[in-house]
Coordinates of C-alpha atoms in Angstrom, one line a residue:
Chain A
M853 CA 18.5 -4.2 -31.9
T854 CA 17.6 -0.2 -32.0
F855 CA 16.4 1.2 -28.7
E856 CA 13.0 1.7 -29.9
T857 CA 12.9 -1.7 -30.8
Q858 CA 13.9 -3.2 -27.3
F859 CA 12.1 -0.3 -25.5
R860 CA 8.7 -1.5 -27.2
G861 CA 9.3 -5.1 -27.1
N862 CA 9.8 -4.6 -23.0
A863 CA 6.8 -2.6 -22.6
A864 CA 4.5 -5.6 -24.6
R865 CA 5.8 -8.0 -22.2
T866 CA 4.9 -5.6 -19.5
E867 CA 1.6 -5.3 -20.8
A868 CA 1.2 -9.3 -21.2
L869 CA 1.8 -9.5 -17.7
L870 CA 0.3 -7.1 -16.2
T871 CA -3.0 -7.8 -18.3
K872 CA -2.8 -11.3 -16.3
L873 CA -1.8 -10.0 -13.3
L874 CA -4.7 -7.8 -13.4
S875 CA -7.8 -10.5 -15.0
S876 CA -10.5 -11.0 -12.6
E877 CA -9.5 -14.9 -12.1
T878 CA -9.6 -15.6 -8.1
R879 CA -6.8 -17.5 -6.8
A880 CA -7.2 -20.9 -4.5
D881 CA -7.1 -18.2 -1.0
E882 CA -9.3 -15.6 -2.4
I883 CA -13.1 -16.2 -2.1
T884 CA -13.8 -13.0 -5.1
R885 CA -12.5 -10.2 -7.0
P886 CA -15.3 -7.2 -7.1
E887 CA -15.6 -6.8 -11.2
N888 CA -16.2 -3.6 -11.0
L889 CA -13.3 -2.7 -8.4
A890 CA -10.9 -4.8 -11.3
E891 CA -12.0 -3.4 -14.2
A892 CA -10.7 0.5 -12.4
M893 CA -8.2 -1.4 -11.2
R894 CA -7.3 -2.4 -15.1
H895 CA -8.4 1.0 -16.5
G896 CA -5.7 3.0 -14.0
V897 CA -2.9 0.5 -15.7
L898 CA -3.6 -0.8 -19.0
N899 CA -3.9 2.3 -20.4
G900 CA -1.2 2.6 -22.9
G901 CA 1.7 4.0 -20.6
K902 CA 5.5 4.4 -21.7
R903 CA 6.3 1.1 -19.0
L904 CA 9.6 3.5 -18.7
R905 CA 10.4 2.5 -14.7
P906 CA 9.5 -1.3 -15.8
F907 CA 12.1 -1.0 -18.5
L908 CA 14.4 0.5 -16.4
V909 CA 14.2 -2.2 -13.9
I910 CA 14.5 -4.9 -16.8
E911 CA 18.0 -3.8 -17.9
T912 CA 19.4 -2.8 -15.5
A913 CA 18.8 -6.4 -14.3
S914 CA 20.1 -7.3 -17.8
L915 CA 23.3 -5.4 -17.3
L916 CA 24.6 -7.4 -14.4
N917 CA 23.1 -10.9 -15.6
G918 CA 20.0 -10.7 -12.6
D919 CA 17.0 -12.8 -14.1
A920 CA 14.9 -11.4 -16.7
E921 CA 11.5 -13.5 -15.7
V922 CA 12.4 -12.0 -12.6
A923 CA 12.7 -8.4 -13.7
L924 CA 9.7 -8.4 -15.4
R925 CA 7.9 -9.3 -12.4
V926 CA 9.1 -6.3 -10.6
G927 CA 8.8 -4.0 -13.4
A928 CA 5.3 -4.9 -13.4
A929 CA 4.6 -4.3 -9.6
L930 CA 6.4 -0.8 -10.4
E931 CA 4.3 0.0 -13.1
C932 CA 0.8 -0.9 -10.5
L933 CA 2.6 1.2 -7.7
H934 CA 3.1 4.2 -9.9
C935 CA -0.8 4.0 -12.1
Y936 CA -2.1 4.1 -8.3
S937 CA 0.2 7.0 -7.3
L938 CA -1.8 9.1 -11.1
V939 CA -4.9 7.4 -9.8
H940 CA -5.1 8.6 -6.2
D941 CA -3.0 12.2 -7.7
D942 CA -5.8 12.7 -10.2
L943 CA -8.9 12.7 -8.0
P944 CA -10.7 15.5 -7.2
A945 CA -9.7 16.1 -3.5
M946 CA -5.7 16.6 -5.2
D947 CA -5.3 17.5 -8.9
N948 CA -9.2 17.0 -9.9
D949 CA -8.2 16.1 -13.4
D950 CA -10.9 14.4 -16.1
L951 CA -9.1 13.1 -18.5
R952 CA -5.0 10.6 -18.8
R953 CA -3.7 9.4 -21.4
G954 CA -6.6 11.1 -23.9
Q955 CA -8.8 8.8 -21.4
P956 CA -11.3 9.5 -18.8
T957 CA -9.1 8.8 -15.2
V958 CA -10.5 6.3 -12.9
H959 CA -12.7 8.6 -10.5
R960 CA -14.0 10.0 -13.7
K961 CA -15.4 6.4 -16.0
F962 CA -15.5 4.7 -11.9
D963 CA -16.9 6.9 -9.6
E964 CA -14.3 8.2 -6.6
A965 CA -15.0 5.6 -4.6
T966 CA -14.1 3.4 -6.3
A967 CA -11.0 5.6 -7.9
I968 CA -9.4 5.2 -4.5
L969 CA -10.0 1.9 -3.9
A970 CA -8.3 0.9 -7.1
G971 CA -5.4 3.3 -6.2
D972 CA -5.0 1.5 -2.5
S973 CA -5.1 -2.1 -4.3
L974 CA -3.1 -1.4 -7.4
L975 CA -0.4 -0.2 -3.8
T976 CA -1.5 -3.6 -2.3
L977 CA -0.5 -4.9 -5.7
A978 CA 2.5 -4.5 -5.7
F979 CA 3.7 -6.0 -3.1
D980 CA 1.8 -8.8 -3.4
I981 CA 3.6 -9.0 -6.3
I982 CA 7.0 -9.3 -5.3
A983 CA 6.6 -11.6 -2.5
A984 CA 5.2 -13.9 -4.8
P985 CA 5.9 -17.1 -5.1
E986 CA 6.4 -17.0 -8.7
T987 CA 9.0 -14.0 -8.5
H988 CA 12.0 -17.1 -8.6
L989 CA 14.2 -14.8 -6.6
P990 CA 16.3 -15.3 -3.2
D991 CA 14.1 -14.4 0.4
D992 CA 16.7 -12.1 1.0
R993 CA 16.7 -10.3 -2.1
K994 CA 12.5 -10.3 -2.3
A995 CA 12.9 -8.3 1.5
A996 CA 15.1 -5.5 0.0
L997 CA 12.5 -4.9 -2.9
V998 CA 9.8 -4.4 -0.7
L999 CA 11.5 -1.9 1.5
A1000 CA 13.6 -0.2 -0.9
L1001 CA 9.7 -0.4 -2.6
A1002 CA 7.9 1.1 0.5
R1003 CA 10.4 3.9 1.3
A1004 CA 10.8 5.1 -2.0
A1005 CA 6.3 5.0 -1.7
G1006 CA 6.1 6.6 1.2
I1007 CA 6.2 9.4 3.2
G1008 CA 10.2 9.4 2.8
G1009 CA 9.7 9.3 -1.0
M1010 CA 6.8 10.0 -3.7
A1011 CA 3.2 10.2 -1.1
G1012 CA 5.3 12.8 1.3
G1013 CA 6.4 14.4 -2.2
Q1014 CA 2.7 14.5 -3.6
A1015 CA 1.8 16.4 0.2
L1016 CA 4.7 19.0 -0.1
D1017 CA 3.5 19.1 -4.5
L1018 CA -0.1 19.9 -2.6
A1019 CA 1.6 23.0 0.3
A1020 CA 3.1 24.1 -3.0
E1021 CA 0.1 25.6 -4.3
K1022 CA -0.7 27.9 -1.5
T1023 CA 2.9 28.8 -0.8
A1024 CA 5.5 29.0 -4.0
P1025 CA 8.5 26.9 -2.9
D1026 CA 12.2 28.0 -3.5
E1027 CA 14.8 26.2 -5.6
A1028 CA 15.6 23.8 -2.7
G1029 CA 11.9 23.6 -2.2
I1030 CA 11.7 22.3 -5.4
I1031 CA 14.7 20.2 -5.4
T1032 CA 12.8 18.0 -2.9
L1033 CA 9.9 18.2 -3.9
Q1034 CA 11.0 16.4 -7.2
A1035 CA 13.2 14.1 -6.0
M1036 CA 10.5 12.7 -4.3
K1037 CA 7.1 12.7 -5.5
T1038 CA 9.1 11.5 -9.4
G1039 CA 12.6 10.7 -8.5
A1040 CA 12.2 8.6 -5.1
L1041 CA 10.1 5.8 -7.9
I1042 CA 12.5 6.0 -11.0
R1043 CA 16.3 5.7 -8.6
F1044 CA 14.3 2.2 -7.5
A1045 CA 13.0 1.4 -10.3
C1046 CA 17.3 1.0 -11.8
E1047 CA 18.2 0.0 -7.6
A1048 CA 15.9 -3.1 -7.8
G1049 CA 18.3 -3.8 -11.0
A1050 CA 21.1 -3.8 -8.9
I1051 CA 18.7 -5.5 -5.6
I1052 CA 17.4 -8.4 -8.8
A1053 CA 21.4 -9.7 -9.8
G1054 CA 22.4 -9.6 -5.8
S1055 CA 25.1 -6.6 -6.6
D1056 CA 26.9 -5.4 -3.2
D1057 CA 26.4 -2.2 -1.9
V1058 CA 29.0 -0.2 -4.1
E1059 CA 27.0 -1.2 -7.3
R1060 CA 23.5 -1.2 -6.2
H1061 CA 25.2 2.1 -4.9
R1062 CA 26.2 3.5 -8.8
L1063 CA 22.4 1.8 -10.1
R1064 CA 21.1 4.4 -7.2
N1065 CA 23.0 7.1 -8.7
F1066 CA 22.2 6.3 -12.1
G1067 CA 18.4 6.3 -11.2
E1068 CA 18.3 9.5 -9.4
K1069 CA 20.1 11.6 -12.4
I1070 CA 17.4 9.5 -15.0
G1071 CA 15.0 10.6 -12.5
L1072 CA 16.4 14.5 -12.6
A1073 CA 16.0 14.3 -16.3
F1074 CA 13.0 13.1 -16.5
Q1075 CA 11.5 15.8 -14.1
L1076 CA 13.4 18.5 -15.9
A1077 CA 11.9 16.9 -19.4
D1078 CA 8.3 17.2 -18.0
D1079 CA 8.9 20.9 -16.3
L1080 CA 10.0 22.2 -20.1
L1081 CA 7.3 19.8 -21.9
D1082 CA 4.8 21.6 -20.3
L1083 CA 6.1 24.5 -20.9
T1084 CA 6.1 23.6 -24.7
S1085 CA 3.9 21.6 -25.0
D1086 CA -0.1 21.6 -25.8
A1087 CA -3.2 19.7 -24.1
A1088 CA -3.2 17.6 -28.0
T1089 CA 0.2 16.2 -27.6
M1090 CA 0.1 15.3 -23.7
G1091 CA -3.3 13.8 -23.6
K1092 CA -3.5 15.9 -21.2
A1093 CA -4.0 19.5 -19.2
T1094 CA -1.0 21.7 -19.3
G1095 CA 0.5 24.9 -18.8
K1096 CA -1.6 24.4 -15.7
D1097 CA 1.3 24.2 -12.8
A1098 CA 2.2 27.1 -13.8
G1099 CA -0.8 28.4 -13.3
R1100 CA -1.1 27.0 -10.0
S1101 CA 1.4 28.7 -9.1
K1102 CA 3.4 25.8 -8.2
G1103 CA 7.2 26.5 -9.3
T1104 CA 9.6 24.6 -11.6
L1105 CA 13.7 25.0 -11.6
V1106 CA 12.7 25.5 -15.2
A1107 CA 10.3 28.4 -14.7
L1108 CA 13.1 29.4 -12.1
R1109 CA 16.1 29.3 -14.2
G1110 CA 14.5 29.8 -18.1
A1111 CA 14.3 26.7 -20.8
E1112 CA 17.8 27.4 -21.4
W1113 CA 19.5 26.5 -18.4
A1114 CA 17.8 23.1 -18.2
T1115 CA 18.7 22.0 -21.8
A1116 CA 22.3 22.6 -20.6
R1117 CA 21.6 21.4 -16.8
L1118 CA 20.2 18.3 -18.8
R1119 CA 23.2 17.9 -20.8
E1120 CA 25.1 17.7 -17.9
L1121 CA 22.8 15.0 -16.6
V1122 CA 22.8 12.6 -19.4
K1123 CA 26.5 12.4 -19.3
E1124 CA 26.7 12.5 -15.7
A1125 CA 24.6 9.3 -16.4
T1126 CA 26.9 8.3 -19.0
D1127 CA 29.6 9.3 -16.9
L1128 CA 28.7 6.8 -14.4
L1129 CA 27.9 3.7 -16.1
A1130 CA 31.7 4.0 -18.3
L1131 CA 32.9 0.9 -16.5
Y1132 CA 30.0 -1.3 -17.9
G1133 CA 31.2 -0.6 -21.8
D1134 CA 29.3 -0.9 -24.1
R1135 CA 26.5 -3.4 -22.5
A1136 CA 25.5 -0.2 -21.2
D1137 CA 24.5 1.5 -24.2
I1138 CA 20.7 0.5 -23.8
L1139 CA 20.8 2.2 -20.6
I1140 CA 22.6 5.4 -21.8
E1141 CA 20.1 5.8 -24.4
T1142 CA 16.9 5.6 -22.0
A1143 CA 18.5 8.6 -20.3
K1144 CA 19.1 10.4 -23.5
F1145 CA 15.7 9.3 -24.6
V1146 CA 14.0 10.5 -20.8
A1147 CA 15.8 14.0 -21.5
E1148 CA 15.0 14.5 -25.0
R1149 CA 11.3 13.0 -24.7
K1150 CA 8.9 14.6 -26.7
N1151 CA 5.2 13.5 -24.8
Chain B
M170 CA -2.3 -12.4 34.8
T171 CA -6.1 -11.3 34.1
F172 CA -6.9 -11.1 30.2
E173 CA -7.1 -7.3 30.8
T174 CA -4.4 -6.4 32.6
Q175 CA -2.8 -8.0 29.4
F176 CA -4.8 -6.5 27.1
R177 CA -3.9 -3.8 28.2
G178 CA -0.2 -4.2 28.5
N179 CA -0.1 -5.1 24.7
A180 CA -2.0 -2.4 23.7
A181 CA 0.4 0.4 25.0
R182 CA 3.6 -1.9 24.7
T183 CA 2.0 -0.9 20.8
E184 CA 0.7 2.2 21.0
A185 CA 4.9 3.0 22.1
L186 CA 6.5 1.5 19.0
L187 CA 3.6 2.9 17.0
T188 CA 4.7 6.2 18.1
K189 CA 7.8 6.0 17.6
L190 CA 7.4 4.6 14.2
L191 CA 5.2 7.4 13.2
S192 CA 7.8 10.0 14.3
S193 CA 8.8 13.1 12.2
E194 CA 12.6 12.1 12.5
T195 CA 13.9 10.8 9.0
R196 CA 16.1 8.6 8.3
A197 CA 19.4 8.3 6.4
D198 CA 17.7 7.7 3.3
E199 CA 15.7 9.5 3.5
I200 CA 15.7 14.3 2.7
T201 CA 12.9 14.4 4.8
R202 CA 8.7 13.5 6.2
P203 CA 6.3 16.9 5.4
E204 CA 5.2 17.5 9.3
N205 CA 1.3 18.2 8.2
L206 CA 1.0 14.4 6.7
A207 CA 3.4 12.8 9.5
E208 CA 0.9 14.5 11.7
A209 CA -2.2 13.5 9.9
M210 CA -0.5 9.9 9.8
R211 CA -0.6 9.6 13.5
H212 CA -3.7 11.2 14.0
G213 CA -5.1 8.1 11.5
V214 CA -3.6 5.8 14.3
L215 CA -3.0 6.9 17.6
N216 CA -6.3 7.9 18.9
G217 CA -7.0 4.7 21.5
G218 CA -7.8 2.2 19.4
K219 CA -8.1 -1.2 20.9
R220 CA -4.9 -2.8 19.2
L221 CA -7.3 -6.4 19.1
R222 CA -4.8 -6.6 15.9
P223 CA -2.1 -6.5 17.1
F224 CA -3.3 -8.2 20.3
L225 CA -4.0 -11.5 18.4
V226 CA -0.6 -11.3 16.8
I227 CA 1.7 -11.0 19.9
E228 CA -0.5 -13.6 21.7
T229 CA -0.9 -16.2 18.8
A230 CA 3.2 -15.2 18.6
S231 CA 3.9 -16.0 21.8
L232 CA 1.2 -19.8 22.2
L233 CA 4.1 -20.7 18.9
N234 CA 7.7 -19.6 20.9
G235 CA 7.8 -17.1 18.2
D236 CA 10.1 -13.9 18.9
A237 CA 8.4 -11.5 21.0
E238 CA 9.8 -8.5 19.5
V239 CA 9.1 -9.4 15.9
A240 CA 5.4 -10.2 16.7
L241 CA 4.8 -6.4 18.7
R242 CA 6.5 -5.0 15.2
V243 CA 4.4 -7.0 13.1
G244 CA 1.2 -6.3 15.4
A245 CA 2.2 -2.3 14.9
A246 CA 2.3 -2.8 11.1
L247 CA -1.0 -4.4 11.1
E248 CA -2.6 -2.1 12.5
C249 CA -1.1 1.3 10.6
L250 CA -2.6 -1.0 7.6
H251 CA -5.8 -1.2 9.7
C252 CA -6.0 1.9 10.5
Y253 CA -5.2 3.3 6.7
S254 CA -8.5 1.7 6.3
L255 CA -10.2 3.6 8.4
V256 CA -8.6 7.1 6.8
H257 CA -9.9 5.7 3.4
D258 CA -13.7 4.3 4.6
D259 CA -14.1 7.4 6.8
L260 CA -13.8 10.0 2.9
P261 CA -17.0 11.7 2.0
A262 CA -16.5 9.8 -1.1
M263 CA -16.3 6.6 1.2
D264 CA -18.7 6.6 4.0
N265 CA -18.5 9.8 4.5
D266 CA -18.2 10.1 8.8
D267 CA -17.1 13.2 10.3
L268 CA -16.1 11.0 13.6
R269 CA -14.2 8.6 15.5
R270 CA -13.8 7.6 17.9
G271 CA -15.4 10.7 19.6
Q272 CA -12.8 12.7 17.4
P273 CA -12.6 14.3 14.2
T274 CA -11.9 12.5 11.4
V275 CA -9.0 12.7 9.7
H276 CA -9.9 14.6 6.2
R277 CA -12.1 16.8 9.0
K278 CA -9.2 17.8 10.4
F279 CA -6.8 18.0 8.0
D280 CA -8.3 17.6 4.7
E281 CA -8.9 15.3 2.0
A282 CA -6.1 15.0 0.2
T283 CA -3.9 14.5 3.3
A284 CA -6.4 11.9 4.4
I285 CA -5.5 10.1 1.5
L286 CA -2.0 10.2 1.7
A287 CA -2.2 9.5 4.3
G288 CA -4.0 6.7 4.5
D289 CA -1.9 5.7 1.0
S290 CA 1.1 6.1 3.9
L291 CA 0.4 4.0 6.6
L292 CA -0.6 1.1 3.7
T293 CA 3.4 1.5 2.2
L294 CA 4.3 1.7 6.4
A295 CA 2.6 -1.8 7.1
F296 CA 5.1 -3.2 4.5
D297 CA 8.4 -1.1 5.8
I298 CA 7.8 -1.9 8.9
I299 CA 7.7 -6.0 8.3
A300 CA 10.8 -5.8 5.7
A301 CA 12.9 -3.2 8.4
P302 CA 15.9 -5.2 9.4
E303 CA 14.8 -3.6 12.8
T304 CA 12.4 -6.8 12.9
H305 CA 14.9 -9.4 13.5
L306 CA 13.4 -12.2 11.2
P307 CA 14.3 -14.8 8.9
D308 CA 13.4 -13.6 5.4
D309 CA 11.4 -16.4 4.0
R310 CA 9.4 -15.4 7.1
K311 CA 9.4 -11.8 5.9
A312 CA 8.4 -12.5 3.0
A313 CA 5.4 -14.6 4.0
L314 CA 4.1 -12.3 5.9
V315 CA 4.6 -9.5 2.7
L316 CA 2.3 -11.8 0.8
A317 CA 0.1 -13.1 3.3
L318 CA -1.1 -9.2 4.4
A319 CA -0.9 -8.1 0.9
R320 CA -4.3 -10.8 -0.4
A321 CA -5.7 -10.5 3.5
A322 CA -5.3 -7.0 2.5
G323 CA -5.7 -6.3 -1.4
I324 CA -8.8 -6.9 -4.0
G325 CA -9.0 -10.6 -2.9
G326 CA -9.3 -9.2 1.1
M327 CA -10.3 -5.8 3.3
A328 CA -10.0 -3.7 -0.1
G329 CA -12.7 -5.8 -1.6
G330 CA -14.4 -6.1 0.8
Q331 CA -14.8 -2.6 1.3
A332 CA -16.3 -1.8 -2.8
L333 CA -18.4 -4.8 -2.2
D334 CA -19.7 -3.0 0.6
L335 CA -20.3 -0.2 -1.5
A336 CA -22.2 -2.1 -3.4
A337 CA -24.3 -3.3 -1.0
E338 CA -25.6 -0.2 -1.3
K339 CA -26.9 -0.4 -4.0
T340 CA -28.5 -3.3 -3.8
A341 CA -29.4 -5.7 -1.0
P342 CA -26.9 -8.7 -0.8
D343 CA -28.8 -11.9 0.5
E344 CA -27.3 -14.2 3.1
A345 CA -23.9 -15.6 1.1
G346 CA -23.6 -12.2 0.0
I347 CA -23.2 -10.7 3.5
I348 CA -20.8 -13.2 4.4
T349 CA -18.8 -13.3 1.3
L350 CA -18.7 -9.2 2.2
Q351 CA -17.7 -9.1 5.9
A352 CA -15.5 -12.4 5.6
M353 CA -12.8 -9.7 3.3
K354 CA -13.6 -6.5 4.9
T355 CA -13.3 -7.1 8.2
G356 CA -11.8 -10.7 8.4
A357 CA -9.0 -11.3 6.5
L358 CA -7.0 -9.3 8.6
I359 CA -8.1 -10.2 11.8
R360 CA -7.5 -14.0 9.8
F361 CA -4.5 -12.7 9.1
A362 CA -3.3 -11.1 12.6
C363 CA -3.2 -14.7 14.0
E364 CA -1.9 -16.5 10.9
A365 CA 0.9 -14.0 10.9
G366 CA 1.5 -15.3 14.9
A367 CA 2.4 -18.7 12.8
I368 CA 4.4 -17.7 10.6
I369 CA 6.5 -15.3 12.8
A370 CA 6.9 -18.5 15.3
G371 CA 7.6 -20.6 11.5
S372 CA 4.8 -23.2 12.3
D373 CA 4.3 -25.6 9.6
D374 CA 2.0 -25.6 7.3
V375 CA -0.6 -27.0 9.4
E376 CA -0.1 -24.9 12.5
R377 CA -0.3 -22.2 10.2
H378 CA -3.7 -23.5 8.8
R379 CA -5.2 -23.8 12.6
L380 CA -4.4 -20.9 13.4
R381 CA -5.8 -19.3 10.7
N382 CA -8.6 -21.1 11.4
F383 CA -8.9 -20.0 14.6
G384 CA -8.7 -15.9 12.7
E385 CA -11.4 -17.0 11.0
K386 CA -13.6 -17.8 13.9
I387 CA -12.4 -14.7 15.3
G388 CA -13.3 -12.6 12.9
L389 CA -16.5 -13.7 11.8
A390 CA -17.3 -13.1 16.3
F391 CA -16.2 -9.6 15.4
Q392 CA -18.3 -9.3 13.1
L393 CA -21.2 -10.7 14.7
A394 CA -20.8 -8.9 17.7
D395 CA -20.5 -5.3 16.2
D396 CA -23.7 -5.9 14.4
L397 CA -25.5 -6.7 17.2
L398 CA -23.5 -3.7 18.7
D399 CA -24.7 -1.6 16.4
L400 CA -28.9 -2.7 16.8
T401 CA -28.1 -1.8 20.7
S402 CA -25.8 0.8 21.6
D403 CA -25.7 4.4 21.3
A404 CA -23.9 7.1 19.6
A405 CA -22.2 7.2 23.5
T406 CA -20.8 4.1 24.0
M407 CA -19.0 3.5 20.5
G408 CA -17.9 7.4 19.9
K409 CA -18.9 6.4 16.1
A410 CA -22.7 7.3 14.4
T411 CA -24.3 3.9 15.0
G412 CA -28.0 2.6 13.2
K413 CA -26.4 3.8 10.1
D414 CA -26.2 0.1 8.9
A415 CA -29.6 0.2 8.9
G416 CA -30.4 3.6 8.2
R417 CA -28.2 2.7 4.2
S418 CA -30.2 -0.6 4.2
K419 CA -27.0 -2.5 4.1
G420 CA -27.9 -5.8 5.5
T421 CA -26.5 -7.6 7.8
L422 CA -26.6 -11.0 9.5
V423 CA -28.5 -9.7 12.8
A424 CA -30.9 -8.1 10.3
L425 CA -31.7 -10.7 8.7
R426 CA -31.7 -13.8 11.2
G427 CA -32.5 -11.4 14.5
A428 CA -30.7 -10.6 17.9
E429 CA -31.0 -14.5 19.1
W430 CA -30.2 -16.3 16.6
A431 CA -26.7 -13.9 16.1
T432 CA -26.2 -14.4 20.2
A433 CA -26.4 -18.7 19.5
R434 CA -24.4 -18.6 16.3
L435 CA -21.7 -16.6 18.7
R436 CA -21.4 -19.1 21.4
E437 CA -20.9 -21.2 18.5
L438 CA -18.4 -19.5 17.9
V439 CA -16.1 -18.6 20.2
K440 CA -17.2 -23.4 21.4
E441 CA -15.8 -23.6 17.5
A442 CA -12.4 -21.2 18.3
T443 CA -11.7 -22.8 21.6
D444 CA -11.5 -26.2 20.2
L445 CA -9.4 -25.1 17.1
L446 CA -6.8 -24.7 20.1
A447 CA -8.2 -27.5 22.5
L448 CA -4.4 -29.1 21.6
Y449 CA -2.1 -26.6 23.5
G450 CA -3.8 -27.0 26.9
D451 CA -4.1 -24.2 29.1
R452 CA -1.2 -22.6 27.5
A453 CA -4.2 -21.5 24.8
D454 CA -5.9 -19.7 28.3
I455 CA -5.1 -16.3 26.6
L456 CA -6.5 -16.9 23.2
I457 CA -10.0 -18.2 24.5
E458 CA -10.4 -15.4 26.2
T459 CA -9.8 -13.2 23.7
A460 CA -12.4 -15.2 21.6
K461 CA -15.4 -14.7 24.2
F462 CA -14.0 -10.9 24.7
V463 CA -14.6 -10.3 20.9
A464 CA -18.1 -12.3 21.0
E465 CA -19.3 -10.4 23.9
R466 CA -17.9 -6.8 23.4
K467 CA -19.6 -3.8 24.5
N468 CA -17.9 -1.5 22.4

């Protein structure tokens, strides 16, 4: 099976599960799900995303013989959390974006209050999905997933990275500052995606650390490729405003070091990621393809 | 020990733990905690709140011989989540409040973006605290707490209730609608607080259900007392804008049924709450005192 077929297949399975998880049907323990809010949550999630983070959860779990159904659910949980961050980042008080993947952002299609609540509810839902009885995983692994996800998403991770990003609009960070910002804002969730596979599989600390390191490389490559794309792509390909990071004087490593350096660094990162998984032989091929895909992606 | 001494003692212990949990000190697994965001989180939490929800966690756990240190941590987690909801509810796009307990709200003292991120980070931190190794609880109870908290807080609980509250500004709900709104917006977390005590103690389903029902009564009494206070109190006592619910034509049961009915209903709720805990004898005195305190509170 080619990488692309596998990638699309996982995305379709993730999409189907997300559609189910975000339905308006209430559970026995609920009074109601306000329809407007449920719609806003679906608009924020079911928007044709690439589902890269779920893919990483599913494929790292598969490499380590973790349960595939559990990995699908944890991937969906992670995607809900990722999408909450996009909904909140798009808000007028943050990046003030009108479009996301060519569609109106949640606060444009609904309103600001609903977008804030949709984000809050998606963040909450991520933990619901992991802890739910339908996630057939020993409780110690559930607790480990909740903890690792909360730390990847909170002040020491993604949300902290977004705070640094806002501060960077006022005072341009130096190279070390950019690296910290990116490791937190985009790196933390991608790293968690790979670590999650190891947690699901019940890996020992060494293996968990290895997959975490692999995720770190992927995260760095993802951000570097994004910065390169932002420099070269146009709004039609990206489906969102581009060139904006430069316009807002937010520093990127590409702006600081140049496109040539970035391209070489991307090659290096793919090599480092590949080396980390060498001991798994060709069973790791799909993840190594993913590293290349992330480094070379065109949108 | 009097009820008031006990209440204040628990609040002080909760406050001390929250101060520690919200410090700027980074853990080994973190790069940094952006100072501005950390300050905003502290401003949203360490503001002299009554700490009613932690008190309920601590005292229900104590009644059932649950671990006191664990209950303190779970209470602190719940308070972080409660405070996130206040920070977001105060935002310009929501209730647009400038004051909270006589202090500027988070978005007034910092800015809107920081308030959104501080709320997000507090919500995330709640799950971090429960799942953390410092919470010495069997993993099945951690998973149960995460699930119950996520459901109390999400679209089927508090966040959904806030969405209904926003909708109520446009179309006044009928009595059934008000009851649903309040059960979700304020009831769900208070109910969770009492259920959490039973989860911490490892109660069977019957006991867990009993404490959950007790929490439901307390939640109803809390909201009814709030609506009564809103009618009679002035801004000086409450430390926030009052009479606003009426001004915005949000229906309350007090507006619909009158103060006399509400006072009688409060007496009824205290009786029902008391009856639920009768089998524990005088060991439940402190919780019964709490029901009375909630129903009779003056601010």
